[in-house]
JSON list of C-alpha atoms in Angstrom, two decimals:
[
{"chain": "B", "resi": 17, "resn": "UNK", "atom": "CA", "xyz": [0.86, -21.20, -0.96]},
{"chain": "B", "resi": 18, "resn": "UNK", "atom": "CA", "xyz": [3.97, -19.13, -0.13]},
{"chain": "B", "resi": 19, "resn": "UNK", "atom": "CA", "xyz": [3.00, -15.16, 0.12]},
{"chain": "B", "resi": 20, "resn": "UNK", "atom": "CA", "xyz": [5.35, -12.15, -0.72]},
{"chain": "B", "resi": 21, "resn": "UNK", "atom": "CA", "xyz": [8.37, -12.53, 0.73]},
{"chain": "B", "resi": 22, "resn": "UNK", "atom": "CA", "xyz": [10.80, -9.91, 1.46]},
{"chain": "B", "resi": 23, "resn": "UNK", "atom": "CA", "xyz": [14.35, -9.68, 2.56]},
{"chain": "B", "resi": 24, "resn": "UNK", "atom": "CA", "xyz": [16.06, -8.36, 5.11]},
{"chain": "B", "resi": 25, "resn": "UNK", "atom": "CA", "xyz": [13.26, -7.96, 7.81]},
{"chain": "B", "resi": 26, "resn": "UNK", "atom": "CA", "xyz": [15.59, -5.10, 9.28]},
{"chain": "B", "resi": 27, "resn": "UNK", "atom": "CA", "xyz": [18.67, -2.86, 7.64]},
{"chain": "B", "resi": 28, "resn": "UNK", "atom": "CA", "xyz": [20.86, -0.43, 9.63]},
{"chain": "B", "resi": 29, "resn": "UNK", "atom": "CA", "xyz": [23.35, 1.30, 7.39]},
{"chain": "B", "resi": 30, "resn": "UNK", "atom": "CA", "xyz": [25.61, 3.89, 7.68]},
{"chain": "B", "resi": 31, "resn": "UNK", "atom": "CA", "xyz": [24.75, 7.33, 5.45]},
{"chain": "B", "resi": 32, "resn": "UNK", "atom": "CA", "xyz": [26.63, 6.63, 2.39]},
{"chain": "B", "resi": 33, "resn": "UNK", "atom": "CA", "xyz": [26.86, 3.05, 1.82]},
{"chain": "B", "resi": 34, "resn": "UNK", "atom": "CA", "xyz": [24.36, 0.83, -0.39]},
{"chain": "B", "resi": 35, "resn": "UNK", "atom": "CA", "xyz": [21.76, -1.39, 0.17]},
{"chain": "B", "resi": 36, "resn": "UNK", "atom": "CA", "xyz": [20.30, -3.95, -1.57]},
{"chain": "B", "resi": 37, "resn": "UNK", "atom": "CA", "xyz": [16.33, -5.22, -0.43]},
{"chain": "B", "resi": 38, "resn": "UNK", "atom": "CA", "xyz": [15.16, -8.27, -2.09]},
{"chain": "B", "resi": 39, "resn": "UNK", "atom": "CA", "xyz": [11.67, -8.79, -2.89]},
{"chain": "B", "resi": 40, "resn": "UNK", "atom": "CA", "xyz": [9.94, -12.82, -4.28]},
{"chain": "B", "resi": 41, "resn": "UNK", "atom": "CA", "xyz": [6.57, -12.28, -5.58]},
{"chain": "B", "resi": 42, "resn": "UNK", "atom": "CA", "xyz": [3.80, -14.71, -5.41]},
{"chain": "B", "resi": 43, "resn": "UNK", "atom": "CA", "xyz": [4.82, -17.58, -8.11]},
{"chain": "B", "resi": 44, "resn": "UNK", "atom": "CA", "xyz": [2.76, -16.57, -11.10]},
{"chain": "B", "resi": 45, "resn": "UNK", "atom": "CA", "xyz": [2.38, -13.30, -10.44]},
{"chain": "B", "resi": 46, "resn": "UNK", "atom": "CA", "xyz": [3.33, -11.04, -13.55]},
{"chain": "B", "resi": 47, "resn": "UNK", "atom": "CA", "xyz": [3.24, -7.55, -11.53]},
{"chain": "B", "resi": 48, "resn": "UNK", "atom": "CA", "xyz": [5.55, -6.40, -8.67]},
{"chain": "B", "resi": 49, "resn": "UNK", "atom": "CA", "xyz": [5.35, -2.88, -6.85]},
{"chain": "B", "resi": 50, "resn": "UNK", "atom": "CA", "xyz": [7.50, -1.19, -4.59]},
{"chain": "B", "resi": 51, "resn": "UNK", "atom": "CA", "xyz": [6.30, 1.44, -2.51]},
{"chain": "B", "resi": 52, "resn": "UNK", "atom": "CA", "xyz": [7.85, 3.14, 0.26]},
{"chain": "B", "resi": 53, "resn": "UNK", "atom": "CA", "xyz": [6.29, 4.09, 3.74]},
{"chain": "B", "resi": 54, "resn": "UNK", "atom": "CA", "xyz": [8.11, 6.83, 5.85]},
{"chain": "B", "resi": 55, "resn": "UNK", "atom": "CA", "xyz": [7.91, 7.57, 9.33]},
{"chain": "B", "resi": 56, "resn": "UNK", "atom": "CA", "xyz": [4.65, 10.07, 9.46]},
{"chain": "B", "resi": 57, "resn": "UNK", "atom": "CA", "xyz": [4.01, 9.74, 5.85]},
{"chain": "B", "resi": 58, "resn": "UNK", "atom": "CA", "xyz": [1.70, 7.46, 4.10]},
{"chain": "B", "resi": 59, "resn": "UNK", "atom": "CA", "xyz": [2.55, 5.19, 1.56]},
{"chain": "B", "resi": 60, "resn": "UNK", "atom": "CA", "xyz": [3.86, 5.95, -1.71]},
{"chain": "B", "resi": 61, "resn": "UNK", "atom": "CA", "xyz": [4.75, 4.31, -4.99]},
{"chain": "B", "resi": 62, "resn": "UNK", "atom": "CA", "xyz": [8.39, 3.68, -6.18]},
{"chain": "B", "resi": 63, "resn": "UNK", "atom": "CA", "xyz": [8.26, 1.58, -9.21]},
{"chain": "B", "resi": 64, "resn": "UNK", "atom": "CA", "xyz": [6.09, -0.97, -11.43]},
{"chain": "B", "resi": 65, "resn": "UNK", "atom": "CA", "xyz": [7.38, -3.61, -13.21]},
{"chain": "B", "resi": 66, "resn": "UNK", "atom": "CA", "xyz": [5.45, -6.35, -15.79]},
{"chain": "B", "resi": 67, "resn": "UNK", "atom": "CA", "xyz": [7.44, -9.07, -16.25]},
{"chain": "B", "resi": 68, "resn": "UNK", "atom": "CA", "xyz": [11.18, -8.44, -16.09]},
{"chain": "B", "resi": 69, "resn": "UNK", "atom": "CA", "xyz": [10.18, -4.46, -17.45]},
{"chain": "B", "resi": 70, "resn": "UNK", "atom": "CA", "xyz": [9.34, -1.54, -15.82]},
{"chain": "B", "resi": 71, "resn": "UNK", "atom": "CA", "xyz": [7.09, 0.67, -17.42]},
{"chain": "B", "resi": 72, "resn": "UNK", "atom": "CA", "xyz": [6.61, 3.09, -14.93]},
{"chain": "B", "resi": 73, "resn": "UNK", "atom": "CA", "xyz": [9.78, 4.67, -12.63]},
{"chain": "B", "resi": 74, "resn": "UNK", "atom": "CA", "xyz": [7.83, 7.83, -11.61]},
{"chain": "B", "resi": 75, "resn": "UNK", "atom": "CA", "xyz": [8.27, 7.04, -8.26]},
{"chain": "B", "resi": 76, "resn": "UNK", "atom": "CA", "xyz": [11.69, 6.76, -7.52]},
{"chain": "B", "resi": 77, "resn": "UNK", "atom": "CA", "xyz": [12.74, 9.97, -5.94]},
{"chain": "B", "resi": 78, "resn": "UNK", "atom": "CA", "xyz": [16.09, 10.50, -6.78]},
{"chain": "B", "resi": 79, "resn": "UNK", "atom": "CA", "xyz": [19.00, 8.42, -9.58]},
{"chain": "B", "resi": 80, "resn": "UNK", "atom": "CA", "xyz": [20.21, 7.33, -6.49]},
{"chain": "B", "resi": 81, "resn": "UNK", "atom": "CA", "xyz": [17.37, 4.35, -6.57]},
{"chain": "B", "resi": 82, "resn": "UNK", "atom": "CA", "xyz": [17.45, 1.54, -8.90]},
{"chain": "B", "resi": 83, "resn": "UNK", "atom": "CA", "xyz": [15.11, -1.95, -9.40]},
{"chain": "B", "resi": 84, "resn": "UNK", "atom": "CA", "xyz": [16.01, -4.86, -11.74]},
{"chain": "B", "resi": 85, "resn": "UNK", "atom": "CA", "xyz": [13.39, -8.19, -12.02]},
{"chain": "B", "resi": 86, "resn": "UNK", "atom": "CA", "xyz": [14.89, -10.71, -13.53]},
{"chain": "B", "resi": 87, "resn": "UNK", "atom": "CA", "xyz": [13.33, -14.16, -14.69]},
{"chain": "B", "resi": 88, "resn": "UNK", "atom": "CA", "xyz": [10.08, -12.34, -14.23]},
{"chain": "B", "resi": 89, "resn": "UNK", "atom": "CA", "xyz": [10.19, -13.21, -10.57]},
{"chain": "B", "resi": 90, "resn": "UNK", "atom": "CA", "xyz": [12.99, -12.10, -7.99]},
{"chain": "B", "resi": 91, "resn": "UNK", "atom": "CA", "xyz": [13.14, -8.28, -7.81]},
{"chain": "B", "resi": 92, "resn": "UNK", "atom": "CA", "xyz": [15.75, -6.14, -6.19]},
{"chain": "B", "resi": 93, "resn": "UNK", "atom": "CA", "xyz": [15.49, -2.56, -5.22]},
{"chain": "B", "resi": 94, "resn": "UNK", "atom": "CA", "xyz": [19.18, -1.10, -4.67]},
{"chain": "B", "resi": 95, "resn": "UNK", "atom": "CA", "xyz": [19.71, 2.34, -2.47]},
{"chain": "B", "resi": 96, "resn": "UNK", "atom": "CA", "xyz": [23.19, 4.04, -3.79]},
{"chain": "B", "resi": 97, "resn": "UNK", "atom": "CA", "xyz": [24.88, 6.66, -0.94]},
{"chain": "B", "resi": 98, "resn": "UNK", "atom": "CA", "xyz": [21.86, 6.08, 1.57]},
{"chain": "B", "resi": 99, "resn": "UNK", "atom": "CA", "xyz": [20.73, 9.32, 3.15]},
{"chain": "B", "resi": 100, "resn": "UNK", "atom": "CA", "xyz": [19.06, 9.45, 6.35]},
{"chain": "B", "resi": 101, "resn": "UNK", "atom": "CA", "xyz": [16.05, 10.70, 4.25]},
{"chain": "B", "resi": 102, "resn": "UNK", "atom": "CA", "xyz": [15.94, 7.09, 2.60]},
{"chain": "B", "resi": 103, "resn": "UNK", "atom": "CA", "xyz": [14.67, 5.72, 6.42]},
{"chain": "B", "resi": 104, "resn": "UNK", "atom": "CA", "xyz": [11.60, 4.00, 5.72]},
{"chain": "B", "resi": 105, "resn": "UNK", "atom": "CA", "xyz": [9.73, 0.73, 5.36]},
{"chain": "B", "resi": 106, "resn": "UNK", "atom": "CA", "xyz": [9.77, -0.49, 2.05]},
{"chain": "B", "resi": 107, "resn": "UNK", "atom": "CA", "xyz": [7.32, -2.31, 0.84]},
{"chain": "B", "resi": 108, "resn": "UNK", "atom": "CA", "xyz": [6.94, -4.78, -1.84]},
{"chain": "B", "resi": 109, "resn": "UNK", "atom": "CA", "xyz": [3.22, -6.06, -4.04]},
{"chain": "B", "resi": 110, "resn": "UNK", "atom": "CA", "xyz": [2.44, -8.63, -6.84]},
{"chain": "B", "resi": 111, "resn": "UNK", "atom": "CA", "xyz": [-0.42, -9.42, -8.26]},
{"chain": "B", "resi": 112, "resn": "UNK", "atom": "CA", "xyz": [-2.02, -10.85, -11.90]},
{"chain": "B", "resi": 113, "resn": "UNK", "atom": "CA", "xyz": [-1.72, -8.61, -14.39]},
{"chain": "B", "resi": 114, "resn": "UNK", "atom": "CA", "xyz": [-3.30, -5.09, -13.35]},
{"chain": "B", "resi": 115, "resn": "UNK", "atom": "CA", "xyz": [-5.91, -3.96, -12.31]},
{"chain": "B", "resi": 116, "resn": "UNK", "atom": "CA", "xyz": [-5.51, -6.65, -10.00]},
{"chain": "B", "resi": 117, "resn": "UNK", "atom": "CA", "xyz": [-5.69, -7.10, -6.43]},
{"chain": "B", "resi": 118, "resn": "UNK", "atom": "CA", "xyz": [-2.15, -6.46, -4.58]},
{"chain": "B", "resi": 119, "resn": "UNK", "atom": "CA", "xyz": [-0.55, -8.70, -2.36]},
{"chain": "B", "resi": 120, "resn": "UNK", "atom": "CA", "xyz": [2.04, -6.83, 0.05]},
{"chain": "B", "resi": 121, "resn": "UNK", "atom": "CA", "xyz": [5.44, -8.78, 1.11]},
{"chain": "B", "resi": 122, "resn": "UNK", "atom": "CA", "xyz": [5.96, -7.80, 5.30]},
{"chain": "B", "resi": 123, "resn": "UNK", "atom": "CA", "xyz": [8.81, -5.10, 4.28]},
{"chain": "B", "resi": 124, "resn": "UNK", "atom": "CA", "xyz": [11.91, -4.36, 4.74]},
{"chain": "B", "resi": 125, "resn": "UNK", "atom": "CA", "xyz": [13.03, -2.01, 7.51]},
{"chain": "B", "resi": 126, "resn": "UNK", "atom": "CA", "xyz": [15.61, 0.69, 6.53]},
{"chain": "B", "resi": 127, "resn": "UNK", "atom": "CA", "xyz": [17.31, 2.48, 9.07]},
{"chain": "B", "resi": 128, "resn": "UNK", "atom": "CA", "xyz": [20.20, 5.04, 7.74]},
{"chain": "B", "resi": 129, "resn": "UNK", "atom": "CA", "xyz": [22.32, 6.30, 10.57]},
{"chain": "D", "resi": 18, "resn": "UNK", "atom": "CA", "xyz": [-4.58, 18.90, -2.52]},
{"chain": "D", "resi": 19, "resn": "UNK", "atom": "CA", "xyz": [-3.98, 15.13, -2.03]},
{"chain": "D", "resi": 20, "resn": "UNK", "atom": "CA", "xyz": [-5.80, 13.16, -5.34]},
{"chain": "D", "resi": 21, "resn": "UNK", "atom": "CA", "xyz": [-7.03, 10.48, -1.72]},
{"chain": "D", "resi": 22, "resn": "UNK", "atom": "CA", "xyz": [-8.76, 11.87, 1.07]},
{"chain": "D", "resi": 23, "resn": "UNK", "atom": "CA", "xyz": [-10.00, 9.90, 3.97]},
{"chain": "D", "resi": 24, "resn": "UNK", "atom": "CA", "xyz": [-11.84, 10.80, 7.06]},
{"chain": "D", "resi": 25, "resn": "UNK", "atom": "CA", "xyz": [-11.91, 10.91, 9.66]},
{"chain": "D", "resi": 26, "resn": "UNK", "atom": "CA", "xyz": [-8.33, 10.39, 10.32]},
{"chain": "D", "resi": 27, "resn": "UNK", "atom": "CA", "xyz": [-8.70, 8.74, 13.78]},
{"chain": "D", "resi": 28, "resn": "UNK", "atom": "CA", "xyz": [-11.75, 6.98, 15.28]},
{"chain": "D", "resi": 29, "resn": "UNK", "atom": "CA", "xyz": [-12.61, 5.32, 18.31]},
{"chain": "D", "resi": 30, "resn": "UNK", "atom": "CA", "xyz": [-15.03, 2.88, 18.80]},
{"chain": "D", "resi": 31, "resn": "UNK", "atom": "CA", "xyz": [-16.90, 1.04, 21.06]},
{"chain": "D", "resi": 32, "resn": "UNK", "atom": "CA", "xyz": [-17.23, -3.07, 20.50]},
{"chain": "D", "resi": 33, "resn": "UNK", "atom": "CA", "xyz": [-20.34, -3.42, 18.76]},
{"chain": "D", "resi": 34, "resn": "UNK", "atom": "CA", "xyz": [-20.40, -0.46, 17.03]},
{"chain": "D", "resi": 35, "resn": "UNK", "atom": "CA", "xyz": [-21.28, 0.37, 13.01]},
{"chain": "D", "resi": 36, "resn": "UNK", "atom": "CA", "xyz": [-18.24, 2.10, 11.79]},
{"chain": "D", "resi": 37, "resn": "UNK", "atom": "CA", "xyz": [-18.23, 4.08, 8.28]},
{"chain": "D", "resi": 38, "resn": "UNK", "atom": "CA", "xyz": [-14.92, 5.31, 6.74]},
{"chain": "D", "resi": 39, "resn": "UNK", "atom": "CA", "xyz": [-15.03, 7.48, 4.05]},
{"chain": "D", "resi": 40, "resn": "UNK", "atom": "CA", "xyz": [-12.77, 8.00, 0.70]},
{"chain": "D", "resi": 41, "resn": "UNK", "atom": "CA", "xyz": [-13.03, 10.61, -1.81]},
{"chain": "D", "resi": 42, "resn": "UNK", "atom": "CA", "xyz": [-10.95, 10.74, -4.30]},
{"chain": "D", "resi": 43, "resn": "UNK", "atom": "CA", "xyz": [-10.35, 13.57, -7.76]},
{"chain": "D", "resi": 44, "resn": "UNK", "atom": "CA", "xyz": [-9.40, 11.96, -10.69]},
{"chain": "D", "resi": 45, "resn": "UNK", "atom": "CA", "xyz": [-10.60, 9.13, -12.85]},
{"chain": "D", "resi": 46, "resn": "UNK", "atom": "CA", "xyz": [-9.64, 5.83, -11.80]},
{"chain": "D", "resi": 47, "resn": "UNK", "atom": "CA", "xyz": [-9.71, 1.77, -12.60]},
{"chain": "D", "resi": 48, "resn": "UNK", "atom": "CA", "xyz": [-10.06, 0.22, -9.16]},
{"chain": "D", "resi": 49, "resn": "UNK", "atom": "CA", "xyz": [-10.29, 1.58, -5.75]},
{"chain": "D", "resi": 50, "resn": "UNK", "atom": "CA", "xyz": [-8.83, -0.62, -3.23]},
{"chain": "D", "resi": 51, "resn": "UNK", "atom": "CA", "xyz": [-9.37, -1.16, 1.04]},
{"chain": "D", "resi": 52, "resn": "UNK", "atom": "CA", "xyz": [-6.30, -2.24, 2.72]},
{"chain": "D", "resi": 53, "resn": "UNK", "atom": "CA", "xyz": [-5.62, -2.96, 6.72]},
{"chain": "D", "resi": 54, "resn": "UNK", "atom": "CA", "xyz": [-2.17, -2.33, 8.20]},
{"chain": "D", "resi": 55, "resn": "UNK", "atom": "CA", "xyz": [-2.20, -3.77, 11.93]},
{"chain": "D", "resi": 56, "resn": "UNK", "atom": "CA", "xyz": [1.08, -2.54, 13.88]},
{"chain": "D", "resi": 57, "resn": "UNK", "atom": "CA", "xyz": [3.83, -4.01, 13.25]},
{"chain": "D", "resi": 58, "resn": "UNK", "atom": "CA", "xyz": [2.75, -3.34, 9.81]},
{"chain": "D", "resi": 59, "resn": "UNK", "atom": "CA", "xyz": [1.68, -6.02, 7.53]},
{"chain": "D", "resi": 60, "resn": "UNK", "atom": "CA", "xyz": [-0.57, -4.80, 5.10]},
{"chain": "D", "resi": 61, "resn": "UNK", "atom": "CA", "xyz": [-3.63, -7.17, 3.95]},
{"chain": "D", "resi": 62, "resn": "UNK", "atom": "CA", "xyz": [-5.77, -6.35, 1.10]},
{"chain": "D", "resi": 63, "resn": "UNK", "atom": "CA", "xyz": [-9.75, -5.81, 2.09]},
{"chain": "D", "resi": 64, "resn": "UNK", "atom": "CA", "xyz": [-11.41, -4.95, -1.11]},
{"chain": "D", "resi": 65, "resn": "UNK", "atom": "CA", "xyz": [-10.70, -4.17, -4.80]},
{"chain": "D", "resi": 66, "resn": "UNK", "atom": "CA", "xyz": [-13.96, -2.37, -6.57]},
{"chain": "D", "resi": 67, "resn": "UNK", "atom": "CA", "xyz": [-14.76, -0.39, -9.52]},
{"chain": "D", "resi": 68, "resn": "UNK", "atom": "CA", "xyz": [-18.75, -0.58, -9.37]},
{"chain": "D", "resi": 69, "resn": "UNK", "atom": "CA", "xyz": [-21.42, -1.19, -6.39]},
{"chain": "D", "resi": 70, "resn": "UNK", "atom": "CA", "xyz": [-20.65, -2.97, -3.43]},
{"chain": "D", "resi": 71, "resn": "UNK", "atom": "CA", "xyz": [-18.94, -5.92, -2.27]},
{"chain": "D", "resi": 72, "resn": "UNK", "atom": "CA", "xyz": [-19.20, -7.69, 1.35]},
{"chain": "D", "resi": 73, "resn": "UNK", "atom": "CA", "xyz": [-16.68, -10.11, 3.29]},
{"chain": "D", "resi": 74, "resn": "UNK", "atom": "CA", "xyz": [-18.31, -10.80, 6.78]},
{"chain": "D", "resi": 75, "resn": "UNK", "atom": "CA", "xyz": [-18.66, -7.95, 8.96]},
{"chain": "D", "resi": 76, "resn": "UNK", "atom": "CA", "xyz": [-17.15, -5.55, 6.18]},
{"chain": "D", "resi": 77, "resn": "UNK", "atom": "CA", "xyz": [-18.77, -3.96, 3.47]},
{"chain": "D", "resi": 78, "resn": "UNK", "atom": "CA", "xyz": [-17.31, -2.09, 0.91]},
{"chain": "D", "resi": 79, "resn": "UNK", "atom": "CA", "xyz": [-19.07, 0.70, -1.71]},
{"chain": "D", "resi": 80, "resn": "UNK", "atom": "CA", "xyz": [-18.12, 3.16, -4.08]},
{"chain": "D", "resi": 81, "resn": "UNK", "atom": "CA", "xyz": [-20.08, 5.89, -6.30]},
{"chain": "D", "resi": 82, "resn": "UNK", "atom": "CA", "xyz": [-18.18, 6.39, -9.27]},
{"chain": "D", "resi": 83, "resn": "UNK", "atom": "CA", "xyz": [-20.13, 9.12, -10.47]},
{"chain": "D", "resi": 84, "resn": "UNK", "atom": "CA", "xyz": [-19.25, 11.15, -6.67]},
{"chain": "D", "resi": 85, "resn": "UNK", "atom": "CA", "xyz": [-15.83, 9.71, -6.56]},
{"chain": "D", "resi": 86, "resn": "UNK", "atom": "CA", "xyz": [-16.69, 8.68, -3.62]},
{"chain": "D", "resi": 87, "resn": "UNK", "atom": "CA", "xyz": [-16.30, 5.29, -1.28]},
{"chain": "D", "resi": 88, "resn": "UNK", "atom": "CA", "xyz": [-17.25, 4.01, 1.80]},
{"chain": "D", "resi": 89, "resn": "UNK", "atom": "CA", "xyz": [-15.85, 1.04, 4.16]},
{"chain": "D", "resi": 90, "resn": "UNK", "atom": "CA", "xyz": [-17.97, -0.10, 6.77]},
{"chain": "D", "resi": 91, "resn": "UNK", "atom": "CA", "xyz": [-17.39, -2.38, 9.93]},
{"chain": "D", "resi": 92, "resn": "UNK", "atom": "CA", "xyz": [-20.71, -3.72, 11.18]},
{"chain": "D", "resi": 93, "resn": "UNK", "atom": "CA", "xyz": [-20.24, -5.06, 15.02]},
{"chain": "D", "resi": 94, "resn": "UNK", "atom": "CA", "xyz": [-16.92, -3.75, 15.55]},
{"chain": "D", "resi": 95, "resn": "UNK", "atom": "CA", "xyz": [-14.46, -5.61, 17.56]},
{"chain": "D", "resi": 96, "resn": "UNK", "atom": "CA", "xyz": [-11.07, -4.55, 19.38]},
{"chain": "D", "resi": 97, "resn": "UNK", "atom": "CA", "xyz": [-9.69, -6.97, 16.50]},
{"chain": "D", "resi": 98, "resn": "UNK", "atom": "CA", "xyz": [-10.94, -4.67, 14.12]},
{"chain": "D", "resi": 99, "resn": "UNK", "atom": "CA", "xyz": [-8.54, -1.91, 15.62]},
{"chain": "D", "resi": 100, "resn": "UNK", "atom": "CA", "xyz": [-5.83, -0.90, 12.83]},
{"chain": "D", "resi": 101, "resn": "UNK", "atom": "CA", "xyz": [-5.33, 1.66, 10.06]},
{"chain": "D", "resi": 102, "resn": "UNK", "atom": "CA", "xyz": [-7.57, 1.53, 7.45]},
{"chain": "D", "resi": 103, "resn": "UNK", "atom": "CA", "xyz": [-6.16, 2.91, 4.19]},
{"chain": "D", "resi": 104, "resn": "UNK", "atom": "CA", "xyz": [-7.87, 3.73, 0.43]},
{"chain": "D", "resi": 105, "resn": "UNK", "atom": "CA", "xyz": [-6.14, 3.62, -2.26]},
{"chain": "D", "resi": 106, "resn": "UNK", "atom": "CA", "xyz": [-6.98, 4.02, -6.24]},
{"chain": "D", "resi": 107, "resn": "UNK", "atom": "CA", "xyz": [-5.05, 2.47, -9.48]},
{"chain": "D", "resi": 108, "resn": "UNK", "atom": "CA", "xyz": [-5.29, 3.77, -12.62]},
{"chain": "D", "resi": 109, "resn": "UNK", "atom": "CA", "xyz": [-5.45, 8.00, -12.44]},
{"chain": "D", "resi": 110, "resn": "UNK", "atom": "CA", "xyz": [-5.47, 10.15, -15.33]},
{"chain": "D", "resi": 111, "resn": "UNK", "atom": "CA", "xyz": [-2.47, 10.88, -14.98]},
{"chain": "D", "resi": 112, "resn": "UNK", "atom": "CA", "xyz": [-0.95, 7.17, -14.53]},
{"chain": "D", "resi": 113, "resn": "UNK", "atom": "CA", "xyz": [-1.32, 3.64, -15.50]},
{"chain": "D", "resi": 114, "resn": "UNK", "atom": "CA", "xyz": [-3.80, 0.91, -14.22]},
{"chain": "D", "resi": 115, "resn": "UNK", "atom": "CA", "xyz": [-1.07, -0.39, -12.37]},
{"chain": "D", "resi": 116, "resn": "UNK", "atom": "CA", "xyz": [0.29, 1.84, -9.43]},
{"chain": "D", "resi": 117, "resn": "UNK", "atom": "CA", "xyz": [-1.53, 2.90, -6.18]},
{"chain": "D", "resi": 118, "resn": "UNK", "atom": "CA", "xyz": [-2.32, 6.15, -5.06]},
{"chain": "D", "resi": 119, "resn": "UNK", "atom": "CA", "xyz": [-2.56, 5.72, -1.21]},
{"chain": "D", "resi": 120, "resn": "UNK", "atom": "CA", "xyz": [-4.76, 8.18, 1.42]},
{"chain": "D", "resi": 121, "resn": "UNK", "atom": "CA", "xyz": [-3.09, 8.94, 4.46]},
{"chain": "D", "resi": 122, "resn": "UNK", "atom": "CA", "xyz": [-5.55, 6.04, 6.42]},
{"chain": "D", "resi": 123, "resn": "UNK", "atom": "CA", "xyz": [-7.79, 6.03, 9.24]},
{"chain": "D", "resi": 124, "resn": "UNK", "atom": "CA", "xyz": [-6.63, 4.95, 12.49]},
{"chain": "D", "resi": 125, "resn": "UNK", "atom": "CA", "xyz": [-9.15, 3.07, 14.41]},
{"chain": "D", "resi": 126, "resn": "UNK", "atom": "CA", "xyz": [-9.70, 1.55, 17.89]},
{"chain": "D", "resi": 127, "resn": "UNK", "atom": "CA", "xyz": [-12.14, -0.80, 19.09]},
{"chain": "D", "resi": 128, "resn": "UNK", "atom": "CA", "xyz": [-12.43, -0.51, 22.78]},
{"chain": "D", "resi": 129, "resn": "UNK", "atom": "CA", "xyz": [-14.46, -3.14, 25.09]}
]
């Protein structure tokens, strides 16, 4: 069957604008992560949602980050007034309902210029 | 201090050797979890544990809960093999059962 799939492969924006990255979970999976890995940084956890709620936001570092799931499937993470800071690979996981093992999505390149 | 430590860091190897990586880790947690990121960075899932030890071909996975501690091991390594090898743990304290808590990874190469 189909893995995570994310979307766009690759971004380039200018600082300022918005992005959008799209993230499809595994069909069936009730849990979807997004974690963020920065150049010479490891990995580290943006949001969590079950279903089409998120019960934990700790991660995302500034109000400038949002995530909606809707349908308990498609997710979107959306970048307000990109900073260069934001560069990173984002990274997207479902599994079953946690603990379960996590399926990453190939990421999405972000490149703020 | 980091609540994931690995070591070593980097590690080079011949083919055909027995490689150990280590994982400690401070707080109390659900599941500890291997994963392999090969460049160009897709990350694969190894291992999810939360007791003993679990094997998958050449790799073998334990943990000590009561040391917080967990090893990955690569018998007859191969230039394959070569990749970062990162722990992570769900379900701190301090957080939910859900999100992981990454280590910074191991960088290995398998040389012929």
């Amino acid at each position: 069957g189909a893995g995570v799939s994310q979307s766009p492969s690759n971004k380039v924006t200018e600082k300022g604008k918005d992005v959008e990255l799209r993230c499809d979970p595994i069909s069936g999976h009730t849990a979807l992560y997004w974690y963020r890995q920065s150049l010479g940084q490891g990995l580290e956890f943006l949001i969590y949602f079950q279903g089409n709620s998120a019960p934990d936001k700790s991660g995302l570092p500034s109000d400038r980050f949002s995530a909606e799931r809707t349908g308990g499937s498609v997710s979107t993470l959306t970048i307000q007034r990109t900073q260069q800071e934001d560069s990173a690979v984002y990274l997207c996981a479902s599994s079953l309902v946690p603990p379960y093992e996590q399926y990453f999505g190939p990421g999405t390149r972000l490149t703020v210029t | 201090k980091n609540e994931v430590e690995q070591s070593p860091q980097n590690l080079t190897a011949q083919e055909g050797e027995f490689i150990t990586i280590n994982c400690s880790y401070s707080v109390g947690i659900s599941a500890l979890h291997w994963l392999q990121q090969h460049p160009g960075g897709g990350i694969v899932s190894l291992f999810m544990l939360s007791s003993g030890k679990k094997k998958h071909g050449r790799l073998i996975a334990t943990i000590n809960i009561q040391e917080k501690h967990s090893s990955l091991h690569i018998t007859a390594s191969h230039p394959r093999d070569s990749a970062v090898y990162i722990c992570a743990v769900s379900g701190s304290l301090t957080g939910t059962a859900s999100k992981l808590t990454f280590g910074t990874g191991t960088r290995l190469q398998v040389t012929l």
